[in-house]
Short mmCIF file of C-alpha atoms (C1' of nucleotides) in Angstrom, two decimals:
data_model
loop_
_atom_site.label_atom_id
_atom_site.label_comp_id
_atom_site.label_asym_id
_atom_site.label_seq_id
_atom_site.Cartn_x
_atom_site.Cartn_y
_atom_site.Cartn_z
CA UNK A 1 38.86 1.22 5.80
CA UNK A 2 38.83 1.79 2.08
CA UNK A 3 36.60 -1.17 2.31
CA UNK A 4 34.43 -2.85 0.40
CA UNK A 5 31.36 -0.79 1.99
CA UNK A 6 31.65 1.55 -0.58
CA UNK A 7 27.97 1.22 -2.02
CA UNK A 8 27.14 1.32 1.87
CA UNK A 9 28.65 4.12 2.35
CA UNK A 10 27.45 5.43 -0.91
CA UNK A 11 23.66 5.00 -0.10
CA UNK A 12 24.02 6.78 3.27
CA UNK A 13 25.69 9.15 1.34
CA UNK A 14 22.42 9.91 -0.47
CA UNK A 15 20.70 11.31 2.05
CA UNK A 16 23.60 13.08 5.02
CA UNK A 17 27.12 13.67 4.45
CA UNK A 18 28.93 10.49 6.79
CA UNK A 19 31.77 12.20 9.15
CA UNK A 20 34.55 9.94 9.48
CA UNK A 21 33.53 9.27 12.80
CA UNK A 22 30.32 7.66 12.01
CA UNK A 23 32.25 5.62 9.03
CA UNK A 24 34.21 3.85 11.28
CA UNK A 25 31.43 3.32 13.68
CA UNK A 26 29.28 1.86 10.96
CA UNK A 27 32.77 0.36 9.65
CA UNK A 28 33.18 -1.89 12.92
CA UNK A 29 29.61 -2.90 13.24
CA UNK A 30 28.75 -3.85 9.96
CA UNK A 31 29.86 -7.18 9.07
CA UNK A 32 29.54 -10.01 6.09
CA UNK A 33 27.46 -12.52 5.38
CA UNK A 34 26.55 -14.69 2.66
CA UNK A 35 23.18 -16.84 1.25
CA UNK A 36 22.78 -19.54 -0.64
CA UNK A 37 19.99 -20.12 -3.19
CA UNK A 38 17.16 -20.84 -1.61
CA UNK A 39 18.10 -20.65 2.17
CA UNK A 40 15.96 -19.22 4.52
CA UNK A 41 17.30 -15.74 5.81
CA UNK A 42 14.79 -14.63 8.39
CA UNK A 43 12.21 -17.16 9.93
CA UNK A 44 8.84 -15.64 11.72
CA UNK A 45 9.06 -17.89 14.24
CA UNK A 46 12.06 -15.04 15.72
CA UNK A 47 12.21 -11.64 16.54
CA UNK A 48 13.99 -10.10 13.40
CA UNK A 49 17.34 -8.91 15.33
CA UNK A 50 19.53 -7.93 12.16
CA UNK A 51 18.62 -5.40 9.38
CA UNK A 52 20.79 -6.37 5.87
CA UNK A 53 22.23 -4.38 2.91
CA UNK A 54 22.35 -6.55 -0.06
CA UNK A 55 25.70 -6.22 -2.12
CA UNK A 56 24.56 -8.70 -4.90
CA UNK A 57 22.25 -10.93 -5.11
CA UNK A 58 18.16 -10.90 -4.27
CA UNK A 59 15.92 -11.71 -1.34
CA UNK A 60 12.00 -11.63 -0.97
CA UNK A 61 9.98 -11.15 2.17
CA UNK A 62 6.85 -13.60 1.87
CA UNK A 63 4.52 -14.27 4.67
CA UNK A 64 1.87 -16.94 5.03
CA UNK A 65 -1.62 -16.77 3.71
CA UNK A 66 -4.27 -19.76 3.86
CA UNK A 67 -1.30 -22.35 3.44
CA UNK A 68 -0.15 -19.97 0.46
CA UNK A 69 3.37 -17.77 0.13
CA UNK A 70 2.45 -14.66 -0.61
CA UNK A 71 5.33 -12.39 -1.88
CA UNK A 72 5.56 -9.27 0.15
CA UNK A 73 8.50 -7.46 -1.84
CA UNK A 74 11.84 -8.39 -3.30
CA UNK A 75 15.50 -5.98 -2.40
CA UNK A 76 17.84 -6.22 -4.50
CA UNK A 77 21.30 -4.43 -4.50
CA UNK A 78 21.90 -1.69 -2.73
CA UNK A 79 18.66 -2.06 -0.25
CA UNK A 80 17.89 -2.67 3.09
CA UNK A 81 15.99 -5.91 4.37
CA UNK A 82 14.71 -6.97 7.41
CA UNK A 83 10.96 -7.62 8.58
CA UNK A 84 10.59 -3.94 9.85
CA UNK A 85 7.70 -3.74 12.61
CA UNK A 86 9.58 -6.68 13.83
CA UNK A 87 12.86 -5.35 13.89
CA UNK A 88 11.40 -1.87 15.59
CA UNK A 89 9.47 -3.37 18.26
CA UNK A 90 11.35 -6.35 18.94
CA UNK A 91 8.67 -8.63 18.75
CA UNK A 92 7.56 -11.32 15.96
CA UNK A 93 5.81 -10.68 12.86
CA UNK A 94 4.71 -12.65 9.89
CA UNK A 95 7.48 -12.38 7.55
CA UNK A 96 9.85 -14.52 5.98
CA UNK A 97 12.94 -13.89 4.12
CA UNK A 98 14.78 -16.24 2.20
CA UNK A 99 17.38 -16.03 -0.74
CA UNK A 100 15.77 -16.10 -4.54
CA UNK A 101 19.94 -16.58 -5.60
CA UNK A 102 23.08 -16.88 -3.76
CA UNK A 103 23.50 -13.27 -2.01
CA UNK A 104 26.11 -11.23 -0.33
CA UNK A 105 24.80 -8.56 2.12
CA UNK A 106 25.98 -6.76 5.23
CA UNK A 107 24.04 -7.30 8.27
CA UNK A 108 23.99 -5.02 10.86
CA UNK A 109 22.50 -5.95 14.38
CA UNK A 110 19.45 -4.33 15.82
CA UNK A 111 21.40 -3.31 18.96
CA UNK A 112 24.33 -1.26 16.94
CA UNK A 113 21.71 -0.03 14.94
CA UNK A 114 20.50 0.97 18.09
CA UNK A 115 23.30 2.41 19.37
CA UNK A 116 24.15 4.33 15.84
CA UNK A 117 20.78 6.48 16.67
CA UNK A 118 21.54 7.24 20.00
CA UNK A 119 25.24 8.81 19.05
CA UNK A 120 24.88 9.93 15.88
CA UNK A 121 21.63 12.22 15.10
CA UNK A 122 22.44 12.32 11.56
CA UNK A 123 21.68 8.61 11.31
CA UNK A 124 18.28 9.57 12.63
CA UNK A 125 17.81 12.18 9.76
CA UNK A 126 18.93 10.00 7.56
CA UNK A 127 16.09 7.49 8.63
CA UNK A 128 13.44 9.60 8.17
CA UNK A 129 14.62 10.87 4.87
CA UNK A 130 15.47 6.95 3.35
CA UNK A 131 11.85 6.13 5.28
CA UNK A 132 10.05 9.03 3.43
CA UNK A 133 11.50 7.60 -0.28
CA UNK A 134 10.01 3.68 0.84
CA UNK A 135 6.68 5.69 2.00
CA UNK A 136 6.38 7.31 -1.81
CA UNK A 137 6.94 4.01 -3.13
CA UNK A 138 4.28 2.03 -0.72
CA UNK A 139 1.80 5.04 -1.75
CA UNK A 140 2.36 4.52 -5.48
CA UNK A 141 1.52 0.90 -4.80
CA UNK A 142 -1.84 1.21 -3.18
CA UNK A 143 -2.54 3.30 -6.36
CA UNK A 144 -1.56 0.62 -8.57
CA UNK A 145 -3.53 -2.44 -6.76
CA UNK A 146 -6.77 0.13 -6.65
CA UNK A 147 -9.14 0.13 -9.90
CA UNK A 148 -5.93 -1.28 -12.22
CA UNK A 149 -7.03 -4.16 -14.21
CA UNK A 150 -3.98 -7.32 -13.84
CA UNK A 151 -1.70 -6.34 -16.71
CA UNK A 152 -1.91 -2.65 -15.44
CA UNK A 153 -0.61 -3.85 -12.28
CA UNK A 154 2.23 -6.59 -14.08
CA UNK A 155 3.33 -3.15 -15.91
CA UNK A 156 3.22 -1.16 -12.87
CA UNK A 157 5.87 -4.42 -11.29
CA UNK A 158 7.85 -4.02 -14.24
CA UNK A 159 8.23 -0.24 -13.56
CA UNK A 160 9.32 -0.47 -10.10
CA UNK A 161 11.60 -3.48 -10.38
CA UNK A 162 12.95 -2.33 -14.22
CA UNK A 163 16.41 -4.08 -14.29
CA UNK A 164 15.45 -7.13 -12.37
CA UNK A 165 12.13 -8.13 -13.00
CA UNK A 166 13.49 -11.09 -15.11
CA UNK A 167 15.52 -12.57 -12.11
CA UNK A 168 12.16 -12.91 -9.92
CA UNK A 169 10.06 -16.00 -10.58
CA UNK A 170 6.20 -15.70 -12.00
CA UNK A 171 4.71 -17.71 -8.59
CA UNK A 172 6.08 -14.82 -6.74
CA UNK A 173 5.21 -11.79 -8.88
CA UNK A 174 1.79 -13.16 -9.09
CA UNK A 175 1.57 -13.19 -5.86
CA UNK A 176 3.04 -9.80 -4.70
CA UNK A 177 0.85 -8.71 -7.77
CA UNK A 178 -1.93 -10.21 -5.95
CA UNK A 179 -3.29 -11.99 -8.84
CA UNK A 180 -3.50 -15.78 -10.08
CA UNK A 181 -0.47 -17.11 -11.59
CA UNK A 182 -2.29 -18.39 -14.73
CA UNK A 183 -3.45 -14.98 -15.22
CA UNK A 184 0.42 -13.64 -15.02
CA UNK A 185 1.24 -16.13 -16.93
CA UNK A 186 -1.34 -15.36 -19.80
CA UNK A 187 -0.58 -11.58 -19.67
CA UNK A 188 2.85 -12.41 -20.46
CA UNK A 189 2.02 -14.60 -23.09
CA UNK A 190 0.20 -12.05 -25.28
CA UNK A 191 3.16 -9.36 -26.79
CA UNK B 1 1.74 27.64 27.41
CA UNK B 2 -0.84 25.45 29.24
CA UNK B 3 -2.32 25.68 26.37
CA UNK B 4 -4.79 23.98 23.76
CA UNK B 5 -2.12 22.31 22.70
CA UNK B 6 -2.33 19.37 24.91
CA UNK B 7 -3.27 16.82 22.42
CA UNK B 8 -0.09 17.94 20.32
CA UNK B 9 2.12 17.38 22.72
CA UNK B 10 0.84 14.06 24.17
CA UNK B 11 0.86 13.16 20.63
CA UNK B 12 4.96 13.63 20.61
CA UNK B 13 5.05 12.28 23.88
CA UNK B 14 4.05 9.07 22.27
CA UNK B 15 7.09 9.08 20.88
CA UNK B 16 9.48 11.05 22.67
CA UNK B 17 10.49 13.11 25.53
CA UNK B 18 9.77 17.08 24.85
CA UNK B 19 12.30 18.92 26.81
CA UNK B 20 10.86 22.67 27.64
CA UNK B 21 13.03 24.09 24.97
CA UNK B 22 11.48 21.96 22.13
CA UNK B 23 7.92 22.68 24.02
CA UNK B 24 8.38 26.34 23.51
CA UNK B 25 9.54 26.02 20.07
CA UNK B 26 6.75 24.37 19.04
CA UNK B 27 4.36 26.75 20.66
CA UNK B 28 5.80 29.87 18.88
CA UNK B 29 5.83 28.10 15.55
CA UNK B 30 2.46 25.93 15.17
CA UNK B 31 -0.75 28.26 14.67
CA UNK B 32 -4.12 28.00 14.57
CA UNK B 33 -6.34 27.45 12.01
CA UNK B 34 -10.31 25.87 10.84
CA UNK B 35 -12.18 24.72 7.69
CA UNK B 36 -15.69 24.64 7.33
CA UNK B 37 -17.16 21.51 5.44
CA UNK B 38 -16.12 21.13 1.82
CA UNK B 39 -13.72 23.49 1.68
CA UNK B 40 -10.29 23.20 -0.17
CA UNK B 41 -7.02 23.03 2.19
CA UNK B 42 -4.62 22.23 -0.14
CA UNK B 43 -4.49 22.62 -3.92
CA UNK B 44 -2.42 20.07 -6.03
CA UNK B 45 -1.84 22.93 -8.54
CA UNK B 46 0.66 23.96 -5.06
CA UNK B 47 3.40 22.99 -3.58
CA UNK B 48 2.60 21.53 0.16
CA UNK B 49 4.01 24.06 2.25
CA UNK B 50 2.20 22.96 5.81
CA UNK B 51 1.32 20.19 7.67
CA UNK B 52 -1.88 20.19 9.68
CA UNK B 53 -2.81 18.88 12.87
CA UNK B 54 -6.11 18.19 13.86
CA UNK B 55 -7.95 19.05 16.40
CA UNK B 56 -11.19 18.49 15.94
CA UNK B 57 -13.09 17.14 12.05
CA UNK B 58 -12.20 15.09 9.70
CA UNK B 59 -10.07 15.76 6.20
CA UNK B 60 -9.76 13.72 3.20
CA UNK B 61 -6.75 13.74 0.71
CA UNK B 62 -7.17 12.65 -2.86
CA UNK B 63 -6.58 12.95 -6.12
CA UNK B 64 -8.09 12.72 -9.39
CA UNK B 65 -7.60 9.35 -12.10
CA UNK B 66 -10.12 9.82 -15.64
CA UNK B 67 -11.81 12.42 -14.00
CA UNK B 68 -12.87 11.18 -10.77
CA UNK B 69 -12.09 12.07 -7.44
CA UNK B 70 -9.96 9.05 -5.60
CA UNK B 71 -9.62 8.95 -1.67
CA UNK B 72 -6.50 8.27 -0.25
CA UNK B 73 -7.04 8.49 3.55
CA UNK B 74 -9.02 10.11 6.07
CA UNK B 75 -7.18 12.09 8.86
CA UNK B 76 -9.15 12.76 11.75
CA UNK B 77 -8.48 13.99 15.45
CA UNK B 78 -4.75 13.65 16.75
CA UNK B 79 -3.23 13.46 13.30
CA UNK B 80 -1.59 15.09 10.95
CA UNK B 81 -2.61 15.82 7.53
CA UNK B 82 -0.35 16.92 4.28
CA UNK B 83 0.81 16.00 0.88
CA UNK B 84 3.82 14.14 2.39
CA UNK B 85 5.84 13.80 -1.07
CA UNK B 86 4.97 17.79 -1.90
CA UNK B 87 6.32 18.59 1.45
CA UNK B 88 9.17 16.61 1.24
CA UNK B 89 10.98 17.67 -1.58
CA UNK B 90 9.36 20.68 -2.17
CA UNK B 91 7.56 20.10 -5.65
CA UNK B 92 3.79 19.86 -6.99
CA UNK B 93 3.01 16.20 -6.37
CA UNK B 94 -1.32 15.23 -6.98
CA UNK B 95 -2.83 15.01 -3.99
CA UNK B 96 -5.83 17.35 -3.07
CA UNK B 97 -6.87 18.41 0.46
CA UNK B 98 -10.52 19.01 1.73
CA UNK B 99 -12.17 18.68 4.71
CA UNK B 100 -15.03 16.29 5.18
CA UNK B 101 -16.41 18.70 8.33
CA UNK B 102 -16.18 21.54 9.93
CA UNK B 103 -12.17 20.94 11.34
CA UNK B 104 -10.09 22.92 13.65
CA UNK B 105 -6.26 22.36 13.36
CA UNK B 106 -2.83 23.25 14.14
CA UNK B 107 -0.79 24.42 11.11
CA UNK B 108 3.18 23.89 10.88
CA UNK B 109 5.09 25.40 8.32
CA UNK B 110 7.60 23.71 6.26
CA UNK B 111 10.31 26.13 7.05
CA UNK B 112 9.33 26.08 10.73
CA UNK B 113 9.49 22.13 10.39
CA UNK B 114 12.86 22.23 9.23
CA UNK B 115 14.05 24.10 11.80
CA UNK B 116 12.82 22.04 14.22
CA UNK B 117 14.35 19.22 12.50
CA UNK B 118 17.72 20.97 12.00
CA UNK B 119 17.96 22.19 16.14
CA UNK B 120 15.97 19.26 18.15
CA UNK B 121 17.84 15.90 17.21
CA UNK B 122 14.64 14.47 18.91
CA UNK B 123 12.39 15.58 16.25
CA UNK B 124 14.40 13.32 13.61
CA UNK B 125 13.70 10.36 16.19
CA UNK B 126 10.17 11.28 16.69
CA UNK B 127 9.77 11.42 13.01
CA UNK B 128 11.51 8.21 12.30
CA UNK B 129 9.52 6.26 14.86
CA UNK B 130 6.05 7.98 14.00
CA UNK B 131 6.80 7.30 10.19
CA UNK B 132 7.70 3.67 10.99
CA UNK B 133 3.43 3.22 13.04
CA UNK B 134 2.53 5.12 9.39
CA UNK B 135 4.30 2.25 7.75
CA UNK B 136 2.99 -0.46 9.71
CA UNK B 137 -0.47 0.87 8.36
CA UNK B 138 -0.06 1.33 4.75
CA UNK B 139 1.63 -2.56 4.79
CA UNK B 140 -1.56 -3.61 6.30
CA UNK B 141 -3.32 -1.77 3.81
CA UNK B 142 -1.52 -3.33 0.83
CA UNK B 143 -2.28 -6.73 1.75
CA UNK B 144 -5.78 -5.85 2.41
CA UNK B 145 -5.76 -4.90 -0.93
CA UNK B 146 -4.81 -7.85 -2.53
CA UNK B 147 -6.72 -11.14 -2.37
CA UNK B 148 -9.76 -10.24 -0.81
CA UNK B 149 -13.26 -9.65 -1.72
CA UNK B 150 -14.52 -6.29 -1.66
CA UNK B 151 -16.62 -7.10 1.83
CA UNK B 152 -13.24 -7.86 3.43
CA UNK B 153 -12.08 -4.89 1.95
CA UNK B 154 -14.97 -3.14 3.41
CA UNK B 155 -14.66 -5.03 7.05
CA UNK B 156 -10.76 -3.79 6.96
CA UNK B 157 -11.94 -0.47 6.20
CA UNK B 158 -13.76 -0.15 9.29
CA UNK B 159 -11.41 -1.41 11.32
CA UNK B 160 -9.19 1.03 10.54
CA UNK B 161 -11.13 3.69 10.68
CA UNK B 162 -13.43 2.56 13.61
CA UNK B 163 -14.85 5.27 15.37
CA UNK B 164 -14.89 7.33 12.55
CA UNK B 165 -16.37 5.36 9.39
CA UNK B 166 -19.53 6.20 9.25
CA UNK B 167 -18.61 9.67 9.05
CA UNK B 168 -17.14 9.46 5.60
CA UNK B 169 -19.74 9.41 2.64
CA UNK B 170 -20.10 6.19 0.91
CA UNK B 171 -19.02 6.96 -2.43
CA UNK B 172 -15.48 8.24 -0.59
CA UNK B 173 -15.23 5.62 0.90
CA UNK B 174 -15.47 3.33 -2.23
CA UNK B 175 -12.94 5.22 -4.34
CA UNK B 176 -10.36 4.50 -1.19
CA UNK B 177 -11.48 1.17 -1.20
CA UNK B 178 -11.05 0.73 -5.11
CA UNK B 179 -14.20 -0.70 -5.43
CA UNK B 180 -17.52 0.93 -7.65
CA UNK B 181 -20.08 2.48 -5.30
CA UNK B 182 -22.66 0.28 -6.27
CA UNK B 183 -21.15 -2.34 -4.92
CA UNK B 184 -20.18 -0.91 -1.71
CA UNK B 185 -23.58 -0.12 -1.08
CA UNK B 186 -25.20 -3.50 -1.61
CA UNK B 187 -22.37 -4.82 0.57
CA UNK B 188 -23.49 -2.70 3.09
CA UNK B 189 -27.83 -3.23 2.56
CA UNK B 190 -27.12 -7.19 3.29
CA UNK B 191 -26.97 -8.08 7.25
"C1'" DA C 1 22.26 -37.95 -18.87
"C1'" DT C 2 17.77 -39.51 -16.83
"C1'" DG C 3 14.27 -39.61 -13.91
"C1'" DA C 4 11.90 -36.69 -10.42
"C1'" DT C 5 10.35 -32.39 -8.85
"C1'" DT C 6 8.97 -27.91 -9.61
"C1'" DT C 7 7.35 -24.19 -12.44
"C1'" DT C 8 4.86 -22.44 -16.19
"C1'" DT C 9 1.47 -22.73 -19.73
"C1'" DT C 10 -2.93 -23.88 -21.80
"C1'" DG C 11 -7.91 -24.99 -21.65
"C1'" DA C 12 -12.65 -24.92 -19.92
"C1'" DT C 13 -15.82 -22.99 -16.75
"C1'" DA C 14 -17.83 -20.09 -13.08
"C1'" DT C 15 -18.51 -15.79 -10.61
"C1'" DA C 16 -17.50 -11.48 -8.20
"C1'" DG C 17 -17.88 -7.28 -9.13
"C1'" DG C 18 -17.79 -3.61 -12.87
"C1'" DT C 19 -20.72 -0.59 -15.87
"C1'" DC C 20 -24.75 1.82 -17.35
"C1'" DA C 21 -29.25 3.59 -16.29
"C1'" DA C 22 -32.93 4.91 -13.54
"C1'" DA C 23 -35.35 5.35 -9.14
"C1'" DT C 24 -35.15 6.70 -4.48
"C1'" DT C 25 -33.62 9.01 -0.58
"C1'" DG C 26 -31.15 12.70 1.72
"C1'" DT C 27 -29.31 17.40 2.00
"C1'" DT C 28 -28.80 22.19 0.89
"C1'" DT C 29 -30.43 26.64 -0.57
"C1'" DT C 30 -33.68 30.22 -1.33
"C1'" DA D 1 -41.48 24.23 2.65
"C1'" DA D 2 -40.32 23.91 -2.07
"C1'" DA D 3 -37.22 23.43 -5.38
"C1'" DA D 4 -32.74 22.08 -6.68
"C1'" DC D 5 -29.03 19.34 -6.16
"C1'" DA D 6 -26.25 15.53 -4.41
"C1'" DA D 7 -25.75 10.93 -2.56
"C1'" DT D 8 -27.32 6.32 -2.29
"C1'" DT D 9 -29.81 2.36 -3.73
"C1'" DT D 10 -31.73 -0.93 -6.95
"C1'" DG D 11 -31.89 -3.49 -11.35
"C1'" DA D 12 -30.06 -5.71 -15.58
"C1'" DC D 13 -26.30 -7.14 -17.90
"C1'" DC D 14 -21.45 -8.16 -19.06
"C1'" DT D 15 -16.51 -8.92 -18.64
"C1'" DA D 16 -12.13 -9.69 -16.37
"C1'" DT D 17 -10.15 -12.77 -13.75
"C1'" DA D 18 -10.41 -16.67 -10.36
"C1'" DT D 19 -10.61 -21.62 -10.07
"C1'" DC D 20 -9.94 -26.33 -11.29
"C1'" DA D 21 -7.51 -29.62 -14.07
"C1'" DA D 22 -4.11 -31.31 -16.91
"C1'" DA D 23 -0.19 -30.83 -20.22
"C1'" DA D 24 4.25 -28.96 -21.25
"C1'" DA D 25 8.54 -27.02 -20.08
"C1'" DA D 26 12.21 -26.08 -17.06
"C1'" DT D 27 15.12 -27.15 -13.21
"C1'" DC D 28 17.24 -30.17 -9.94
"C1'" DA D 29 19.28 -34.32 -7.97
"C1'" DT D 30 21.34 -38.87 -8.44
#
DNA sequence: ATGATTTTTTGATATAGGTCAAATTGTTTT
DNA sequence: AAAACAATTTGACCTATATCAAAAAATCAT
């Protein structure tokens, strides 16, 4: 039990004090899972069932646009990913995860996650309060795609993803961006 | 009890069961309060210290970027209306308050809100599953940001805010959109 | 390693929409 | 009902960035 969920535990830790009780719930429903380069983590085509925590590694959620992968947003260590109004409702949405390198996460299933909020209320505090940081960080980024010219917004990407930006290939951030990739590519060129 | 606060409560009901208890609770802490049209309701130069409900108008948060007033959304009947980040933790953050009309509104006070939070587990779940609609939204929002012209922008817009857009001046409506006034308004003279 | 993909860079061109300025229309206020 | 003020529209012009095309560089597979 002095597992390797540390950094799990940790992050929960951020926002409500974990009894031991919930530990070992979360303990023996969390389990391990690994990703290959590449490999495709959640498809659209199914209901998104599994939310997971990344230990190392890097994923990106991209959906389809005109025949075109557009880069929706990219967790990295110590996040959550899933494809969230999927994984709430139960029903299918339009994104796609897949691995950008070889990751290690923990995956925990929609139905213990389920049953985690129906035992433990703290789990639902601790919901809202992780929800309300991603909500500050959604907010910042309407800001920063409104009246910011492209290398405004390639600084504002560099911000928000400081020690990785490097591991995340220029197709991608152009598109998250939501710019041309010769544009990117010309920012970064000058300086 | 059978009081004006109908549209409150359906609005939890939404989302969860209200026992009598947390009805009560609710009654005895929310008040009542209006606006007339322009007026202030929250100053960024203070911390948030309520959330509004409303009743009846419209409000507007925004903030200002070079010295221009910036929309940020448009909360009308049935929702609620702060500075979420302010609230949250408790500090200044940049957004601005007014109301577009004359509004009527239910006002909840941070403390009060807390100890909601702290004695109705159900509140946590409510908030959890009301943020998560709220974050459905701004997604939306960010991809309707990037990659399209500023007449899908526009055609987005109103979607959104259906019954309600053509109560929002034009120029507010531009600044939310991040697009000059000008060219909303030739968007709109063609068809 | 070497050829085959894939990704990124560079170049030339076109255009959506920004900016500035002024005219028009609409809305308060006295 | 004016006068004063605010919001919207129209016009002329300009620039940032998209698009299309091809070369160069990097990565992958045999």
């Amino acid at each position: 039990m002095t597992s390797s969920k540390n950094k799990l535990f940790a992050h929960f830790e951020q926002y409500i004090k974990l009894s031991d009780e919930l530990k070992s719930a979360l303990d023996s429903r969390v389990s391990f899972v690994s990703f290959k380069k590449g490999e495709l983590v959640h498809d659209a085509d199914s209901v998104c069932t599994k939310s997971y925590f990344i230990q190392k590694g890097l994923f990106r959620t991209y959906f389809y646009k005109d025949g075109k992968e557009i880069s929706e947003y990219f967790p990295a260590e110590n996040e959550w990913c899933n494809s969230p109004k999927s994984l709430m409702t139960r029903q299918k949405d339009i994104y796609y995860i897949d691995a950008i390198e070889d990751t290690e996460a923990f995956c925990l299933q929609v139905n213990d996650l389920g049953f985690l909020f129906d035992h433990f209320p703290e789990m639902e505090r601790y919901a809202r309060l992780s929800m309300g940081t991603v909500f500050g960080h959604l907010m910042e980024r309407i800001t920063s795609l409104r009246f910011t010219t492209a290398k405004e917004k390639y600084d504002h990407f560099i911000e928000t993803y400081h020690g990785i930006h490097h591991r995340i290939p220029l197709g991608m951030v152009a598109s998250y961006l939501g710019i041309a990739q010769e544009t990117l590519s010309r920012i970064r060129g000058e300086k």
